[in-house]
Amino acid sequence: MANSASRVPISVLLHDKASEDEEPKKKSREDWRKAKELEEARKAGTAPAAVDEEGRDINPHIPQYISSAPWYYNTAGPTLKHQRPQDDPKAHCSGIDEWYKRGVDTSKIVTKYRKGACENCGAMTHKRIDCMERPRKVGAKFSAKQIAHDEFLQPKIVSDYDGKRDRWAGYDPANHREIVEEYLKIEQAKRELRAQKLKENPDLAEEEGESDEDKYVDEVDMPGTKVDSKQRITVRNLRIREDTAKYLRNLDPNSAYYDPKTRSMRDNPTPNLNPDETEFAGENFVRFSGDIKKHAQAQLFAWEAYGKGVDVHVLAEPTKLELLQKEYDKKKSQFKDEVKNKVLEQYGGEEHLVVPPKALLLAQTENYVEYSRQGKIIKGQDKPIIRSRYEEDVYINNHTTIWGSLWKNGCWGYKCCESMIKNSYCVGENGKSSAVMKVAESITDQETAEATRAPVKVSVEKEQSEEISHTRNDSGSDSDHKTSDRVSEKSKKSKKKRKKEKRRHEREEKKLQEKAQKRAEELLKQDERKRPYNSMYDVKAPTEEEIEAYMMKRRREEDPMLAFMGK
């Protein structure tokens, strides 16, 4: 028996490894050979048989799959204990009638305080710190009055697999007697009430006898609704054999799904055809067409009314049901209107309930527009082009006119107060003063000064002529040849100097362009994930619309009403 030794479970191996810090040794080829020889010797009878933990010999001819114990059995040597009958675990479990005792033990009546009992109530089963009664002014230890009963000593219940999942564990069947008695009292009260009505009006007996047949019509078995599941399926799925089968309506395998078990096809097998022309448009079409929804609502109303105590049936008394439903809907709408009017009278806000129709709110029109796959309009009118990116006819900061309604001295402004400052506060006629105009003129001067700072290309001939005219005015005489020669020499020098600077600027611009081009080529060669942030972002100059929007929205420190405006 080479493999008679059982395999050690993983948990034991981990425990041994943690305690001894040694790995289990693997058997060598020599060990396997010795184990094989020992097994053959035991079978031949020359070697003694293996012994289990109880001292009994193990037959060497027992197959390996019987002698080897499972890994989870946790055996230390050869054994056959896993093949012998095991102890019944249910013998150690509690019975089905055993459960925890409720309440207190009223069989014993104690009149004196006992040593070791609760100092507050006098019970022996708990101490004062665990007492659940109200703390007494004078405890039972000193008064020896109203000694509380002892609690039951609860048994230790050991449940098996089924006992832990028993939903009725601990249930007392005597509790069901209360429910039975309650229903008996109700039935007795109904009989007494019915007998009293018959005494007052004897003619009701004949009417009740006639209406008993229709009263319980819903309990009668109808075709297709019998209790037997097999019969219900066969009755429900019966069809005339001359009719065309549902799966023959459309032989396309991608059409509506046909369930052969229930012989149902819920979807429409021919969705491309008009439903009025097809003979079969699916079972869902039949189920949700006509007055089926209305009938379902009536059935639901009948069930709810029956639950409220109104005896009405959808099949036996359809007219009565319809009248009841109409009256119920009418009273329900009246009640909602009364509640709504009461809330509006108390809190107001009726003007907020007046809204335009949904067609106007959702911008729905009858204009037909047809688009192509590329998004272009084939039929219909194009959408109107938005001419401006700014809001129109919006008055801010107490103004009565919009910005741009006034044009004066090359500046835009507000016509109501003649203010040339964007987003300023309107002061009306008081704003039409020279102080505000001076501020506007100063702003225009600043803007013109900033515009003059921009680089302007001036021709060389014009600069030369200005310098010559300036030197002529300073000299005051055109006849002086020396001064004219000096001016010409200076102009030549300045001309050469400007040419040099121009060449230097061109060389620098060329170097910068070459450097930027090399940088772009290097970035393109790199991986996208390794490029720096915004490396390929193309910096462009702002457009005229963006500059205008910035000038309109920028903060004006010179505005006198800036402190009174919201930040």
XYZ file of C-alpha atoms in Angstrom:
567
model
C 0.000 0.000 0.000
C 2.139 2.804 -1.350
C -0.512 5.466 -0.849
C -2.031 4.196 2.405
C -0.949 7.359 4.256
C -3.682 9.998 4.098
C -3.075 13.424 2.685
C -2.699 16.228 5.226
C -5.219 19.095 4.849
C -4.008 22.552 3.867
C -4.974 24.140 7.203
C -2.773 21.670 9.109
C 0.120 22.264 6.726
C -0.158 26.022 7.201
C -0.328 25.572 10.975
C 2.738 23.320 11.015
C 4.621 25.698 8.751
C 3.821 28.636 11.004
C 4.848 26.737 14.158
C 7.945 24.897 12.917
C 8.795 27.155 9.958
C 9.661 24.102 7.847
C 8.301 23.104 4.459
C 6.931 19.546 3.987
C 9.542 17.350 2.407
C 8.840 15.825 -0.957
C 9.204 12.041 -1.308
C 12.222 10.953 -3.251
C 12.368 8.112 -5.746
C 13.964 5.888 -3.117
C 11.074 6.505 -0.665
C 8.508 5.597 -3.338
C 10.429 2.402 -4.115
C 10.549 1.384 -0.433
C 6.805 2.067 -0.017
C 6.053 -0.082 -3.081
C 8.188 -2.963 -1.765
C 6.476 -2.750 1.666
C 3.061 -2.905 0.026
C 4.038 -5.987 -2.002
C 5.516 -7.658 1.113
C 2.292 -7.020 3.037
C 0.228 -8.539 0.241
C 2.553 -11.575 0.156
C 2.314 -11.992 3.922
C 6.051 -11.585 4.639
C 5.547 -8.199 6.351
C 3.020 -7.315 9.098
C -0.137 -5.471 8.051
C -0.730 -1.777 8.746
C -2.439 -0.889 12.042
C -5.046 1.867 12.502
C -5.387 4.212 15.487
C -7.491 1.624 17.375
C -4.900 -1.143 17.018
C -6.728 -3.184 14.399
C -5.004 -4.572 11.318
C -5.860 -3.208 7.880
C -6.261 -5.726 5.078
C -3.502 -4.962 2.515
C -5.737 -6.147 -0.341
C -8.233 -3.312 0.199
C -8.160 -0.979 -2.852
C -6.510 2.368 -2.529
C -9.673 4.368 -3.242
C -11.251 2.741 -0.159
C -8.291 2.846 2.226
C -7.219 6.454 1.482
C -9.157 8.944 3.603
C -10.312 12.330 2.182
C -8.043 15.336 2.766
C -10.612 17.078 4.945
C -10.871 14.053 7.323
C -7.598 15.129 9.020
C -6.066 11.747 9.813
C -2.540 11.250 11.120
C -1.987 7.662 9.845
C -3.585 4.740 8.037
C -7.229 4.272 9.024
C -10.560 2.851 7.884
C -12.650 4.920 10.263
C -14.108 6.958 7.401
C -15.601 3.724 5.955
C -17.362 2.679 9.171
C -20.796 3.916 10.306
C -20.576 7.419 11.777
C -22.386 8.761 14.789
C -25.809 10.230 14.066
C -25.490 14.027 14.551
C -29.264 14.317 15.137
C -28.895 12.393 18.392
C -27.069 15.366 19.874
C -29.558 17.918 18.502
C -32.627 19.273 20.228
C -36.090 17.953 19.461
C -38.744 19.657 17.395
C -40.799 20.530 20.497
C -37.917 22.028 22.504
C -37.759 25.822 22.586
C -36.919 28.679 24.894
C -39.414 29.275 27.717
C -41.154 32.652 27.790
C -42.247 34.651 30.807
C -41.489 33.883 34.440
C -41.958 30.859 36.693
C -45.241 31.485 38.509
C -45.371 28.039 40.124
C -43.268 29.204 43.085
C -44.469 31.975 45.409
C -41.737 33.587 47.525
C -42.551 35.754 50.552
C -39.043 36.349 52.003
C -35.873 37.781 50.547
C -33.286 35.167 49.672
C -29.567 35.630 49.961
C -27.914 36.387 46.595
C -31.164 37.565 44.954
C -31.729 40.886 43.191
C -31.751 43.748 45.727
C -34.389 45.615 43.744
C -37.090 43.013 42.874
C -35.983 39.904 44.817
C -35.624 37.469 41.866
C -32.826 34.894 42.073
C -32.061 34.696 38.352
C -30.373 38.093 37.972
C -28.517 40.789 39.889
C -29.472 44.366 40.608
C -27.418 45.720 37.706
C -29.352 43.520 35.240
C -32.814 44.150 36.724
C -35.391 45.330 34.183
C -37.983 46.537 36.712
C -38.399 50.138 37.838
C -35.948 50.998 40.619
C -37.814 50.904 43.917
C -37.439 53.504 46.610
C -37.014 50.708 49.148
C -35.696 47.555 47.542
C -36.979 44.054 48.173
C -33.857 43.327 50.231
C -35.021 45.689 52.970
C -38.815 45.694 52.507
C -39.321 41.959 51.719
C -42.490 42.917 49.831
C -43.638 42.136 46.270
C -40.910 39.620 45.612
C -40.756 39.132 41.821
C -41.000 35.693 40.262
C -37.861 33.991 39.016
C -37.211 33.725 35.296
C -37.000 30.325 33.641
C -33.587 28.771 33.243
C -33.365 28.588 29.472
C -32.256 25.279 27.961
C -29.319 25.025 25.595
C -30.826 24.266 22.172
C -28.585 22.685 19.531
C -30.388 22.796 16.178
C -29.490 20.824 13.081
C -29.557 22.101 9.507
C -33.359 21.933 9.237
C -33.913 23.267 12.733
C -31.952 26.440 12.027
C -34.171 27.130 9.011
C -37.510 26.213 10.609
C -39.775 29.233 10.185
C -42.338 27.853 12.650
C -39.836 27.131 15.435
C -41.278 28.183 18.784
C -44.774 28.790 17.414
C -47.660 27.898 19.709
C -50.600 26.390 17.747
C -52.957 27.595 20.471
C -52.466 31.152 19.169
C -54.409 30.223 16.024
C -57.511 29.715 18.177
C -57.822 33.510 18.580
C -58.065 34.020 14.800
C -60.716 31.302 14.456
C -62.769 32.801 17.272
C -62.576 36.267 15.703
C -63.968 35.019 12.368
C -66.694 33.069 14.163
C -67.796 36.236 15.944
C -67.969 38.098 12.609
C -70.065 35.351 10.998
C -72.408 35.297 13.999
C -72.845 39.069 13.794
C -73.673 38.821 10.059
C -76.296 36.146 10.718
C -77.947 38.230 13.430
C -78.007 41.294 11.171
C -79.511 39.287 8.307
C -82.190 37.809 10.588
C -83.079 41.289 11.830
C -83.467 42.556 8.227
C -85.707 39.613 7.342
C -87.934 40.360 10.318
C -88.317 43.975 9.232
C -88.857 43.169 5.527
C -89.884 39.541 4.699
C -89.825 40.237 0.928
C -86.020 40.260 0.951
C -85.916 36.459 1.331
C -87.268 35.847 -2.210
C -84.883 38.409 -3.770
C -81.851 36.887 -2.023
C -82.829 33.407 -3.207
C -82.924 34.594 -6.830
C -79.656 36.527 -6.674
C -77.631 33.717 -5.059
C -76.920 32.164 -8.477
C -75.362 35.344 -9.875
C -73.692 36.306 -6.618
C -71.110 33.532 -6.743
C -70.666 33.435 -10.529
C -66.966 34.269 -10.194
C -66.357 30.998 -8.337
C -67.686 28.847 -11.208
C -65.025 27.137 -13.341
C -64.855 28.777 -16.761
C -63.284 27.318 -19.914
C -59.528 27.705 -19.837
C -59.375 28.555 -16.105
C -59.665 25.138 -14.468
C -57.498 24.085 -11.559
C -55.714 21.270 -13.390
C -52.638 22.759 -15.024
C -52.509 20.179 -17.830
C -56.129 20.700 -18.780
C -55.731 24.488 -18.618
C -52.872 24.400 -21.094
C -54.694 22.131 -23.551
C -57.969 24.091 -23.374
C -56.217 27.426 -23.769
C -54.177 26.358 -26.784
C -56.894 24.600 -28.770
C -57.250 25.861 -32.336
C -59.112 24.855 -35.457
C -56.879 22.687 -37.658
C -58.041 24.443 -40.814
C -56.494 27.719 -39.622
C -53.006 28.681 -40.739
C -50.390 28.063 -38.060
C -48.701 31.153 -36.602
C -45.216 30.085 -37.571
C -46.288 29.885 -41.244
C -47.199 33.602 -41.408
C -43.582 34.562 -41.993
C -40.889 31.973 -42.760
C -38.043 34.408 -42.098
C -36.001 33.033 -39.145
C -35.357 36.614 -37.942
C -39.064 37.437 -37.690
C -41.239 37.241 -34.558
C -40.362 34.518 -32.052
C -42.687 31.498 -31.925
C -42.852 29.471 -28.706
C -43.715 25.871 -29.684
C -44.471 24.842 -26.095
C -47.299 27.332 -25.565
C -47.984 27.883 -29.309
C -47.784 31.640 -28.852
C -46.340 34.375 -31.061
C -46.522 37.670 -29.204
C -44.885 39.991 -31.753
C -46.179 40.838 -35.206
C -44.707 38.403 -37.803
C -45.362 40.889 -40.659
C -44.495 44.346 -39.250
C -44.064 45.900 -42.708
C -47.691 45.355 -43.679
C -50.662 47.395 -42.561
C -52.337 45.818 -39.466
C -55.760 46.275 -41.115
C -54.715 44.103 -44.069
C -53.033 41.276 -42.145
C -55.051 38.433 -40.657
C -52.712 38.001 -37.664
C -50.768 40.898 -36.100
C -49.445 39.135 -32.988
C -51.059 38.214 -29.704
C -49.932 41.409 -27.979
C -51.831 43.448 -30.589
C -55.014 41.551 -29.776
C -54.449 41.777 -26.024
C -53.985 45.555 -25.990
C -56.515 46.630 -28.613
C -60.176 47.597 -28.434
C -61.836 47.882 -25.030
C -59.436 45.497 -23.283
C -57.715 48.288 -21.356
C -61.083 49.724 -20.349
C -62.251 46.284 -19.214
C -59.052 45.769 -17.209
C -59.571 49.105 -15.458
C -63.183 48.122 -14.658
C -62.001 44.782 -13.248
C -59.423 46.542 -11.076
C -62.045 49.005 -9.835
C -64.390 46.089 -9.001
C -61.656 44.363 -6.952
C -60.881 47.563 -5.046
C -64.587 48.202 -4.418
C -65.071 44.639 -3.168
C -62.175 45.167 -0.775
C -63.848 48.331 0.560
C -67.109 46.441 1.218
C -69.118 47.231 -1.964
C -70.565 44.006 -3.390
C -70.240 44.446 -7.168
C -69.081 42.104 -9.945
C -67.740 43.022 -13.375
C -69.557 40.180 -15.176
C -72.764 39.892 -13.157
C -73.486 43.632 -12.795
C -71.638 45.582 -15.505
C -74.115 48.503 -15.553
C -73.923 48.984 -11.808
C -70.144 48.853 -11.949
C -69.969 51.478 -14.716
C -72.287 53.846 -12.832
C -70.256 53.402 -9.656
C -67.016 54.081 -11.522
C -68.412 57.247 -13.127
C -69.668 58.534 -9.789
C -66.337 57.693 -8.143
C -64.327 59.543 -10.831
C -66.645 62.562 -10.572
C -66.318 62.791 -6.785
C -62.575 62.243 -7.007
C -62.140 65.168 -9.441
C -64.379 67.372 -7.269
C -62.341 66.526 -4.181
C -59.083 67.360 -5.992
C -60.519 70.692 -7.164
C -61.675 71.546 -3.647
C -58.250 70.786 -2.192
C -56.556 72.794 -4.935
C -58.844 75.805 -4.467
C -58.395 75.704 -0.701
C -54.606 75.741 -1.067
C -54.752 78.616 -3.579
C -57.051 80.631 -1.325
C -54.740 80.172 1.624
C -51.360 80.638 -0.057
C -52.147 82.248 -3.423
C -50.144 81.705 -6.615
C -52.925 81.027 -9.077
C -51.152 83.101 -11.709
C -48.338 80.538 -11.847
C -50.731 77.791 -12.912
C -51.720 79.620 -16.076
C -49.259 78.283 -18.638
C -49.305 78.267 -22.440
C -50.078 75.020 -24.245
C -47.442 72.286 -24.444
C -47.015 72.845 -28.175
C -45.631 76.323 -27.464
C -43.570 75.238 -24.467
C -41.842 72.471 -26.430
C -41.560 74.632 -29.572
C -43.639 72.190 -31.577
C -44.926 73.397 -34.931
C -46.523 71.876 -38.005
C -43.616 72.871 -40.273
C -42.386 69.695 -41.998
C -38.600 69.386 -42.244
C -36.813 66.405 -43.810
C -33.095 65.800 -43.289
C -30.574 63.695 -45.185
C -28.051 61.298 -43.659
C -25.431 64.042 -43.705
C -27.729 66.367 -41.713
C -28.658 68.643 -44.592
C -32.236 69.799 -45.088
C -33.944 68.194 -48.080
C -37.456 69.546 -47.569
C -38.607 72.385 -45.397
C -37.342 75.756 -44.257
C -33.868 76.246 -42.832
C -33.381 77.327 -39.261
C -33.004 81.104 -38.837
C -29.403 82.238 -38.561
C -28.519 83.846 -35.254
C -27.119 87.263 -36.102
C -25.665 88.142 -32.702
C -24.010 86.246 -29.897
C -25.261 88.692 -27.246
C -28.601 89.056 -25.529
C -30.932 91.637 -27.026
C -33.285 94.098 -25.288
C -31.917 93.301 -21.824
C -31.841 96.351 -19.537
C -29.400 96.222 -16.611
C -28.362 98.542 -13.788
C -31.497 100.749 -13.883
C -31.008 101.652 -17.583
C -34.033 102.195 -19.820
C -32.039 101.784 -23.047
C -29.515 99.228 -24.199
C -25.790 99.673 -24.570
C -25.027 101.149 -27.962
C -28.105 103.325 -28.198
C -25.847 106.441 -28.111
C -22.908 107.335 -30.376
C -21.016 110.481 -29.417
C -17.429 111.609 -29.898
C -16.499 108.239 -31.386
C -17.784 106.268 -28.374
C -20.792 104.083 -27.670
C -22.967 104.645 -24.638
C -26.420 104.659 -23.059
C -28.962 107.133 -24.411
C -30.916 107.381 -21.144
C -28.031 108.890 -19.113
C -25.442 109.520 -21.869
C -22.961 107.336 -19.983
C -20.030 106.091 -22.075
C -19.019 103.421 -19.554
C -20.139 99.834 -20.171
C -22.081 98.181 -17.297
C -22.283 101.460 -15.394
C -25.220 102.378 -13.132
C -27.869 104.654 -14.632
C -28.461 107.941 -12.768
C -30.951 109.382 -15.259
C -30.763 113.077 -16.158
C -28.090 113.698 -13.508
C -25.691 111.600 -15.501
C -25.766 113.958 -18.456
C -22.878 116.068 -17.133
C -19.424 117.037 -18.256
C -17.704 114.902 -15.582
C -18.911 111.660 -17.092
C -17.993 112.906 -20.568
C -14.482 113.775 -19.384
C -14.070 110.281 -18.022
C -15.220 108.868 -21.355
C -12.799 111.147 -23.224
C -9.950 110.020 -20.962
C -10.830 106.409 -21.730
C -10.782 107.085 -25.464
C -7.400 108.824 -25.069
C -6.017 105.795 -23.294
C -7.312 103.475 -25.979
C -5.845 105.627 -28.738
C -2.515 105.746 -26.892
C -2.500 101.982 -26.610
C -3.277 101.718 -30.305
C -0.355 104.018 -31.164
C 2.000 101.753 -29.211
C 1.567 99.026 -31.778
C 4.428 98.599 -34.241
C 3.794 100.632 -37.377
C 5.860 100.188 -40.521
C 6.985 103.522 -41.892
C 8.767 103.800 -45.187
C 12.404 104.846 -45.176
C 11.845 107.733 -47.620
C 9.189 109.316 -45.367
C 11.405 109.207 -42.264
C 14.273 110.648 -44.263
C 12.147 113.527 -45.535
C 10.866 114.273 -41.984
C 14.392 114.397 -40.632
C 15.499 116.661 -43.457
C 12.558 119.019 -42.910
C 13.221 119.037 -39.150
C 16.891 119.918 -39.640
C 15.941 122.594 -42.139
C 13.550 124.215 -39.692
C 16.194 124.139 -36.973
C 18.852 125.640 -39.161
C 16.557 128.247 -40.711
C 18.651 128.570 -43.893
C 18.659 126.386 -47.012
C 21.837 127.866 -48.313
C 24.101 126.314 -45.725
C 25.717 123.410 -47.586
C 27.570 122.146 -44.559
C 24.465 121.506 -42.559
C 22.827 119.764 -45.516
C 25.854 117.528 -45.899
C 25.732 116.678 -42.200
C 22.038 115.861 -42.468
C 22.602 113.676 -45.503
C 25.439 111.860 -43.697
C 23.218 111.376 -40.629
C 20.354 110.111 -42.782
C 22.669 107.677 -44.530
C 23.952 106.416 -41.189
C 20.433 106.071 -39.786
C 19.360 104.320 -42.972
C 22.216 101.836 -42.690
C 21.439 101.350 -39.002
C 17.773 100.636 -39.723
C 18.722 98.199 -42.469
C 21.015 96.358 -40.041
C 18.297 96.206 -37.398
C 15.818 95.000 -39.984
C 18.174 92.236 -41.108
C 18.838 91.278 -37.492
C 15.069 91.070 -36.791
C 14.579 88.958 -39.899
C 17.366 86.595 -38.819
C 15.913 86.299 -35.323
C 12.409 85.648 -36.694
C 13.833 83.030 -39.049
C 15.688 81.346 -36.178
C 12.533 81.345 -34.039
C 10.516 79.841 -36.892
C 13.123 77.137 -37.477
C 13.250 76.422 -33.735
C 9.450 76.175 -33.507
C 9.347 73.918 -36.565
C 11.981 71.600 -35.066
C 10.088 71.557 -31.773
C 6.840 70.630 -33.570
C 8.580 67.840 -35.503
C 10.048 66.434 -32.262
C 6.627 66.484 -30.569
C 5.026 64.752 -33.543
C 7.610 61.982 -33.364
C 6.918 61.424 -29.638
C 4.159 59.236 -28.235
C 0.900 61.082 -27.543
C 0.937 59.937 -23.926
C 4.437 61.403 -23.336
C 3.820 64.844 -24.852
C 3.625 67.817 -22.468
C 0.276 69.405 -21.730
C -1.027 71.757 -24.482
C 2.114 71.117 -26.538
C 0.231 71.085 -29.865
C -2.040 74.012 -28.962
C -1.998 76.652 -31.655
C -1.934 80.121 -30.110
C -3.933 82.534 -32.215
C -4.711 86.207 -31.886
C -8.202 87.035 -30.538
C -10.853 87.925 -33.057
C -12.675 91.260 -33.194
C -15.819 89.697 -31.662
C -13.832 88.337 -28.700
C -12.112 91.677 -28.148
C -15.479 93.434 -28.232
C -16.968 90.969 -25.755
C -13.996 91.459 -23.411
C -14.256 95.260 -23.575
C -17.955 95.022 -22.765
C -17.509 92.710 -19.762
C -14.198 93.929 -18.279
C -14.110 95.694 -14.943
C -14.195 99.497 -15.100
C -12.307 100.938 -12.151
C -13.182 104.510 -13.172
C -16.925 103.863 -12.918
C -18.289 106.064 -10.059
C -21.151 103.596 -9.358
C -18.894 100.527 -9.179
C -19.147 100.322 -5.374
C -22.949 100.126 -5.529
C -23.042 97.264 -8.085
C -22.954 93.570 -7.228
C -19.635 91.851 -7.577
